[in-house]
Coordinates of N, CA and C in Angstrom, one line a residue:
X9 N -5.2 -9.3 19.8 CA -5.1 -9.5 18.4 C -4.1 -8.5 17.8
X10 N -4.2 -7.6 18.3 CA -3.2 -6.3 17.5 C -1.9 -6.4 17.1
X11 N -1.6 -7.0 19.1 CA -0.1 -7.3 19.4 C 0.3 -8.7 18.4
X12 N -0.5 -9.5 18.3 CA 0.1 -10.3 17.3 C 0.0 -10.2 16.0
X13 N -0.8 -9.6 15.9 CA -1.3 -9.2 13.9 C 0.5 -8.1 13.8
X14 N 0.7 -7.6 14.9 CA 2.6 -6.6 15.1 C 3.6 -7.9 15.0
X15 N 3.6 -8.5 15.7 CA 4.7 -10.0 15.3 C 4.6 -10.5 14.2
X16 N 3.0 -10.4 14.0 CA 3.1 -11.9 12.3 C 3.6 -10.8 11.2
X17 N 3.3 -9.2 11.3 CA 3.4 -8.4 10.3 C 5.1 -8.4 9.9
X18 N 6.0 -8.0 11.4 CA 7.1 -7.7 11.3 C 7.9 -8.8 10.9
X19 N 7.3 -10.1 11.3 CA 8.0 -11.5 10.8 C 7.8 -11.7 9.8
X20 N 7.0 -11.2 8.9 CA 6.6 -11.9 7.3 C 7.7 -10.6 7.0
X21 N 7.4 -9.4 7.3 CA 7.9 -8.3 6.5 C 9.9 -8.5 6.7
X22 N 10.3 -9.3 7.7 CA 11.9 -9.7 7.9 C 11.9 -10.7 6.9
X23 N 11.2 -11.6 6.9 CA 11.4 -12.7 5.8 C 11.6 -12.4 4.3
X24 N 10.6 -12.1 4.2 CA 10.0 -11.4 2.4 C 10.4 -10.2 2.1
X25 N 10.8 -9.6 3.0 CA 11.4 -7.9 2.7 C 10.1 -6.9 2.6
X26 N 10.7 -5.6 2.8 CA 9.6 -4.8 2.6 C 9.2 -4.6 0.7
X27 N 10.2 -4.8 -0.5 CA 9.9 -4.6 -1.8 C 9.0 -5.6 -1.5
X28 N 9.1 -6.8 -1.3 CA 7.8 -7.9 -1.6 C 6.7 -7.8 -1.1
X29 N 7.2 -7.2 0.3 CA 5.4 -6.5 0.7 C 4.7 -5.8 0.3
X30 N 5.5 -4.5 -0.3 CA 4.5 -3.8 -1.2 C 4.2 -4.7 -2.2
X31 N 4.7 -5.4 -2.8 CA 4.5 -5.5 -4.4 C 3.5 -6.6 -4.4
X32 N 3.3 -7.5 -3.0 CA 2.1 -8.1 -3.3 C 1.2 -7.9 -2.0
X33 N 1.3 -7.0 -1.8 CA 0.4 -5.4 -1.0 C -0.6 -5.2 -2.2
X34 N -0.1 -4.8 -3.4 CA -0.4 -4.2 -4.7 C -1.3 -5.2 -5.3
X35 N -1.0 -6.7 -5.6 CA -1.8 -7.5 -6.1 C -3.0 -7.9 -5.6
X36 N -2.7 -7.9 -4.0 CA -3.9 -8.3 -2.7 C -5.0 -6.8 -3.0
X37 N -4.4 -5.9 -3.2 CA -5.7 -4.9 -3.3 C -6.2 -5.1 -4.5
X38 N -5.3 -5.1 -6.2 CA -6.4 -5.5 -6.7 C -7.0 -7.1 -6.9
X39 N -6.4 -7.5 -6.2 CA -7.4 -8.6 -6.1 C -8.7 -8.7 -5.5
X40 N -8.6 -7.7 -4.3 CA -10.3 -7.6 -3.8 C -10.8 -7.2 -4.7
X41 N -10.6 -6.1 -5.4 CA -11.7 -5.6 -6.4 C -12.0 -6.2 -7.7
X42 N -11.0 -7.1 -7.7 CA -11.5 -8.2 -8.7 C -12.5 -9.0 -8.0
X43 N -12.3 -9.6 -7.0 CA -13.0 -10.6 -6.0 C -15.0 -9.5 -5.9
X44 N -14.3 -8.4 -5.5 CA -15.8 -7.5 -5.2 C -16.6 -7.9 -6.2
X45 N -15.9 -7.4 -8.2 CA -16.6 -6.9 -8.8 C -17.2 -8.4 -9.4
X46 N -16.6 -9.7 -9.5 CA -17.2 -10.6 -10.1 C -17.2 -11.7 -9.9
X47 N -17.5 -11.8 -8.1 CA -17.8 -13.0 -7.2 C -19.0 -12.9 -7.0
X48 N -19.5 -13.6 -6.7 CA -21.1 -13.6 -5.9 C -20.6 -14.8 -4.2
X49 N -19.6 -14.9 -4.1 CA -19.5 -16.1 -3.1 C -19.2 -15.2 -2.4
X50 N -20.1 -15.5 -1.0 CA -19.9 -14.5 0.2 C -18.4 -15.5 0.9
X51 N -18.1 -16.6 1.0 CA -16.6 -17.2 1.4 C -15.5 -16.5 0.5
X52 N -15.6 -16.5 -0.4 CA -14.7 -15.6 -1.0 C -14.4 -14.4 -1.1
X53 N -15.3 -13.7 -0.8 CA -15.4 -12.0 -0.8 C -14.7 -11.9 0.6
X54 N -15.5 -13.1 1.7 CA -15.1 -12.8 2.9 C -13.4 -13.1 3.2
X55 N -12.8 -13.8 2.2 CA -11.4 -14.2 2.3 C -10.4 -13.2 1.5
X56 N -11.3 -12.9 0.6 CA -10.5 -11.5 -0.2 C -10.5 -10.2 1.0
X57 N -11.7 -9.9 2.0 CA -11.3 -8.9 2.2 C -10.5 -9.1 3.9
X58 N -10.8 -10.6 4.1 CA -9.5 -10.8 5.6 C -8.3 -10.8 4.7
X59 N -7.8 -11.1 4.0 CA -6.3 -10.9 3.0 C -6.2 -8.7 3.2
X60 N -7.2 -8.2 2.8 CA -7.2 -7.2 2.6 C -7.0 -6.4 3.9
X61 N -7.4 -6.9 4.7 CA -7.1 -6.5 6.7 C -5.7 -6.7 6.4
X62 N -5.1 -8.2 6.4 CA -4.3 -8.3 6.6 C -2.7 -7.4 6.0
X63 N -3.5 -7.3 4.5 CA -2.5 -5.9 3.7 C -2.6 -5.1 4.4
X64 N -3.3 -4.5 4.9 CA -3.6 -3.0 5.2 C -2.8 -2.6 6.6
X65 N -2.7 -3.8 7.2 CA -1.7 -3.8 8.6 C -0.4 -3.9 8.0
X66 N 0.0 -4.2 7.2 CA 1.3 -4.9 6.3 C 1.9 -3.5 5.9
X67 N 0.8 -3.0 4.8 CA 1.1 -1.5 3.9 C 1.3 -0.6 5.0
X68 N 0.7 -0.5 5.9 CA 0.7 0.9 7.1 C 2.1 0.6 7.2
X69 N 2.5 -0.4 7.9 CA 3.8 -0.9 8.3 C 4.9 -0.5 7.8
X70 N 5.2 -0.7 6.8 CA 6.2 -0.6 5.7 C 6.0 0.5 5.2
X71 N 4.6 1.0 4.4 CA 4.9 2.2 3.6 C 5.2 3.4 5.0
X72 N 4.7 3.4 6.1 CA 4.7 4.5 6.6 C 6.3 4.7 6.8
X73 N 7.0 3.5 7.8 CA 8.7 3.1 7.7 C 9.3 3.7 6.3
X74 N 8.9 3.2 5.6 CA 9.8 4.2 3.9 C 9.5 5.5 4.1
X75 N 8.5 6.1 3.9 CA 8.3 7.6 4.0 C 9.1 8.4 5.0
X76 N 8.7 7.6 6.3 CA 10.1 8.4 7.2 C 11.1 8.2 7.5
X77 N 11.5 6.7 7.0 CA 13.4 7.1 6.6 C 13.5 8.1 5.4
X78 N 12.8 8.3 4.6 CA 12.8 8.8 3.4 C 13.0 10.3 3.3
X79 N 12.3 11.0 4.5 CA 11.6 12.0 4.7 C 12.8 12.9 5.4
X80 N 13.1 14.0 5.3 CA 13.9 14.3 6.6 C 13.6 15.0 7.8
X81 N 14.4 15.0 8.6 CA 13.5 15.5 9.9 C 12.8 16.8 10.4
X82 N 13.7 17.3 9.3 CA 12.4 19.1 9.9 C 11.3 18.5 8.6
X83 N 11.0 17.5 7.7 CA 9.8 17.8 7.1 C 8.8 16.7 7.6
X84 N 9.2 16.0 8.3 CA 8.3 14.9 9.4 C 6.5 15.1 9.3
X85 N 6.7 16.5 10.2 CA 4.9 16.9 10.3 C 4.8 17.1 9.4
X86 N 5.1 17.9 8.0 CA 4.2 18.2 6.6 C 4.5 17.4 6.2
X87 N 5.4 16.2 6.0 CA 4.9 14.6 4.7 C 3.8 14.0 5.0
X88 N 3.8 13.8 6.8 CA 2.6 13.2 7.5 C 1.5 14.0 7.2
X89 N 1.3 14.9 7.5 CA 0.3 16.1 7.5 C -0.4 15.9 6.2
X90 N 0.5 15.9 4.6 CA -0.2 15.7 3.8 C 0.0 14.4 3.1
X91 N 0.4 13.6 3.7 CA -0.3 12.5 3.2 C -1.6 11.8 4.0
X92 N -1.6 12.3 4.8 CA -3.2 12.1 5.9 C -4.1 12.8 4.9
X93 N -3.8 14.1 4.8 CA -4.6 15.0 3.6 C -5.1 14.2 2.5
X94 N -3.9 13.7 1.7 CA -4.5 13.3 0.2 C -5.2 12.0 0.6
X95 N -4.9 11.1 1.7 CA -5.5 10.1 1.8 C -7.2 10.2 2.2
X96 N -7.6 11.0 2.6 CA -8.5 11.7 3.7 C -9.6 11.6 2.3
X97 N -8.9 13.3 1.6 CA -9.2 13.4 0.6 C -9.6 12.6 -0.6
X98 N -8.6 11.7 -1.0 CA -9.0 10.2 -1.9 C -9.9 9.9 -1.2
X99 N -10.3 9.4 0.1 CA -11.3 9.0 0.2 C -12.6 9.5 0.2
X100 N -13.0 10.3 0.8 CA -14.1 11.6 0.3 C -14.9 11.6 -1.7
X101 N -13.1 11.9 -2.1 CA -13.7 12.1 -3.8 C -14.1 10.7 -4.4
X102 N -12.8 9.2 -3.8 CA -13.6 8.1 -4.2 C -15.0 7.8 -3.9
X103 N -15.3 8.0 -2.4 CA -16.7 7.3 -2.2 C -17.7 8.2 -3.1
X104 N -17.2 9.4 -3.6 CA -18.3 10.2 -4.8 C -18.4 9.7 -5.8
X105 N -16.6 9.4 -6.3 CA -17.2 9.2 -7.6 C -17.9 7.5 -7.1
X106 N -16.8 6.7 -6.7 CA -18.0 5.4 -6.9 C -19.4 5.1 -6.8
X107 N -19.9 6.7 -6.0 CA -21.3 6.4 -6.3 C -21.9 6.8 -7.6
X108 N -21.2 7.7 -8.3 CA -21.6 8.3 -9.0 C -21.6 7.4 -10.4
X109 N -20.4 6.4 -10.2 CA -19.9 5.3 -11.3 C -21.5 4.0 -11.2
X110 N -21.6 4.2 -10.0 CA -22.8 3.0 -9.4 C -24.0 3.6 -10.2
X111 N -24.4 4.9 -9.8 CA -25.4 5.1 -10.2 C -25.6 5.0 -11.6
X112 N -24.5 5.3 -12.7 CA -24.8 5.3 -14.2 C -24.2 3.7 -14.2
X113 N -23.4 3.1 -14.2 CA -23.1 1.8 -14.9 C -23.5 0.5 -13.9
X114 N -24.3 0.7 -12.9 CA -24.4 -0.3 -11.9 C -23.1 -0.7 -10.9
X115 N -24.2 -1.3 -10.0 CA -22.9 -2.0 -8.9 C -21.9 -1.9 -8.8
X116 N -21.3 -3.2 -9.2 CA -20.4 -3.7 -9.8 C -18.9 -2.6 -10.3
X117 N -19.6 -1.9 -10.7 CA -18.7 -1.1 -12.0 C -17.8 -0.6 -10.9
X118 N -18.3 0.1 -9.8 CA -17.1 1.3 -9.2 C -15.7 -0.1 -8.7
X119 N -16.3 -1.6 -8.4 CA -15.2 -2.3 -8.3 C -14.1 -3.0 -9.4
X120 N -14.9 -2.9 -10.8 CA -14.1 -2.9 -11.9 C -13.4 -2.1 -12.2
X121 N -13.9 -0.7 -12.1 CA -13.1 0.6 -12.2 C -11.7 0.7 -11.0
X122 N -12.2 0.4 -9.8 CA -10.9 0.2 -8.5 C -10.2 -1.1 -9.1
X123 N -9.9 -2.2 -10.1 CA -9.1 -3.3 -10.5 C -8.5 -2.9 -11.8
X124 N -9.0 -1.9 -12.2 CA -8.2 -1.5 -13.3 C -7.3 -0.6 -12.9
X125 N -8.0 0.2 -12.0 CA -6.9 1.1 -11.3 C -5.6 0.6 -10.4
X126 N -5.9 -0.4 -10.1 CA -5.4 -1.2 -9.2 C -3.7 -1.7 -9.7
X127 N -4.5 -2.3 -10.8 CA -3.7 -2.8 -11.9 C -2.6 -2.3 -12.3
X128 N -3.3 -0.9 -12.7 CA -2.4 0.2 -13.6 C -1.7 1.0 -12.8
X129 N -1.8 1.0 -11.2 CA -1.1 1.5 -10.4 C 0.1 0.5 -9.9
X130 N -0.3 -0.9 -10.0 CA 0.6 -1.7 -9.6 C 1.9 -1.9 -10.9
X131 N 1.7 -1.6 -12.2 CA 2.3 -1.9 -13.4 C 3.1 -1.0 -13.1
X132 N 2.8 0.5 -12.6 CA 3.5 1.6 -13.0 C 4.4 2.0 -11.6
X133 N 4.3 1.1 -10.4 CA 5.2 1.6 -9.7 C 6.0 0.2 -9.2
X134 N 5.9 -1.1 -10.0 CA 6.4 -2.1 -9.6 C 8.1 -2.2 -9.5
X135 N 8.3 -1.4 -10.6 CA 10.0 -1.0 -10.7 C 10.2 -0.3 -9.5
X136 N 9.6 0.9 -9.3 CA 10.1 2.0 -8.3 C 10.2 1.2 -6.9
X137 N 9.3 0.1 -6.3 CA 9.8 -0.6 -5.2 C 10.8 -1.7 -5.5
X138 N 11.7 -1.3 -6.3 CA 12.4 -2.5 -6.3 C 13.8 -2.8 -4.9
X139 N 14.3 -3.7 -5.0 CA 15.2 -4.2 -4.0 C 16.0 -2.8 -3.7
X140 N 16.8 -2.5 -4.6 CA 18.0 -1.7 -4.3 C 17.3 -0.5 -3.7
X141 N 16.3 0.2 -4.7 CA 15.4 2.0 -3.7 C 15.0 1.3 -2.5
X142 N 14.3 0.0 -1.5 CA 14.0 0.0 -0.8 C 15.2 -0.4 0.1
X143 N 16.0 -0.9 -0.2 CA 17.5 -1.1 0.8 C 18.0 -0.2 1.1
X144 N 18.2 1.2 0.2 CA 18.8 2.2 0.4 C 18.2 2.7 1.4
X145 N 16.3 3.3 1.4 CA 15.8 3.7 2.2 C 16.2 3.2 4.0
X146 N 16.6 1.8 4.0 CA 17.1 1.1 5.2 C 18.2 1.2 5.5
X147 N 19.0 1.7 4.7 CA 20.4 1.5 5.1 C 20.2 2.9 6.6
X148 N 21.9 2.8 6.8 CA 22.3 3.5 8.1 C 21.8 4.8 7.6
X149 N 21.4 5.9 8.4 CA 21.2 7.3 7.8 C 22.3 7.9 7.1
X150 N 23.4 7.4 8.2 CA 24.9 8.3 8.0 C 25.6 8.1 6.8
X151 N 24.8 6.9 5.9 CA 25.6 6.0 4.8 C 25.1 6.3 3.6
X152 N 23.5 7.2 3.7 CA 22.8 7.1 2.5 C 22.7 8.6 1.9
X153 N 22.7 9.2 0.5 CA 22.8 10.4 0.5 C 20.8 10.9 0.5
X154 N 20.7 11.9 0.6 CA 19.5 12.7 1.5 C 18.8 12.5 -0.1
X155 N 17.2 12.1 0.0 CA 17.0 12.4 -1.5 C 16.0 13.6 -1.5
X156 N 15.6 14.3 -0.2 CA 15.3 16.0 -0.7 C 16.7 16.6 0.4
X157 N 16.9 17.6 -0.4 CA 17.6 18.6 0.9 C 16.8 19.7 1.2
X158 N 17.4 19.9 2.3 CA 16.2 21.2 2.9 C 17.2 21.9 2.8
X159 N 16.5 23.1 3.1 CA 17.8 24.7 3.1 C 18.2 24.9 2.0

């Protein structure tokens, strides 16, 4: 399954480009938490969150590929290092607060709260994956100017 979940990823992501992956990467997440917070159909929930597998192999794919064209090479281990960190971390402080949201506003709520977030994350960085920043990130190394310098 892996090896092909790696073909179908790389094939949709040559077709559609990586800007289109993220950007409906972004919708597919909040759409589970839409699907979480105000479905009751277990077919549905179960289709929102195989869509959601399927992002999550997609997003790894792509976003990690941007980061390290992006990245330069003596800063490799510490981009990786702390983005493992904040992601680690997000996860830890989300599963608090969402219990914390659960226990004062019910169920439900920590997935209304993750759709709004969702939302408002996808509004606010929908420009910044656009065509041209993600082409550049692809282009040749030798062609593109560095966007941190080190030293």
């Amino acid at each position: 399954m892996g090896c092909s979940a790696r073909w179908s990823a790389t094939g949709w992501s040559r077709r559609v480009g990586a800007t289109w992956t993220i950007r409906v990467g972004l919708l597919v997440e909040a759409g589970l938490h839409l699907a979480l917070a105000a479905s009751t159909s277990a077919w549905l929930i179960g289709g929102a969150l195989f869509a959601f597998g399927v992002h999550g192999a997609l997003w790894n794919m792509v976003a990690n590929s941007l980061r390290q064209r992006l990245t330069p090479a003596a800063l490799q281990g510490r981009v990786g290092g702390t983005t493992l960190f904040i992601a680690a971390g997000g996860n830890c402080a989300g599963a608090l607060l969402g219990g914390v949201i659960a226990t004062t506003f019910g169920l439900t709520a920590p997935y209304w709260v993750g759709f709004v977030v969702a939302v408002a994350v996808s509004a606010a960085t929908w420009r910044v994956f656009d065509r041209a920043t993600v082409s550049a990130a692809y282009a040749d190394p030798d062609d593109r100017q560095p966007v941190v310098r080190v030293g």
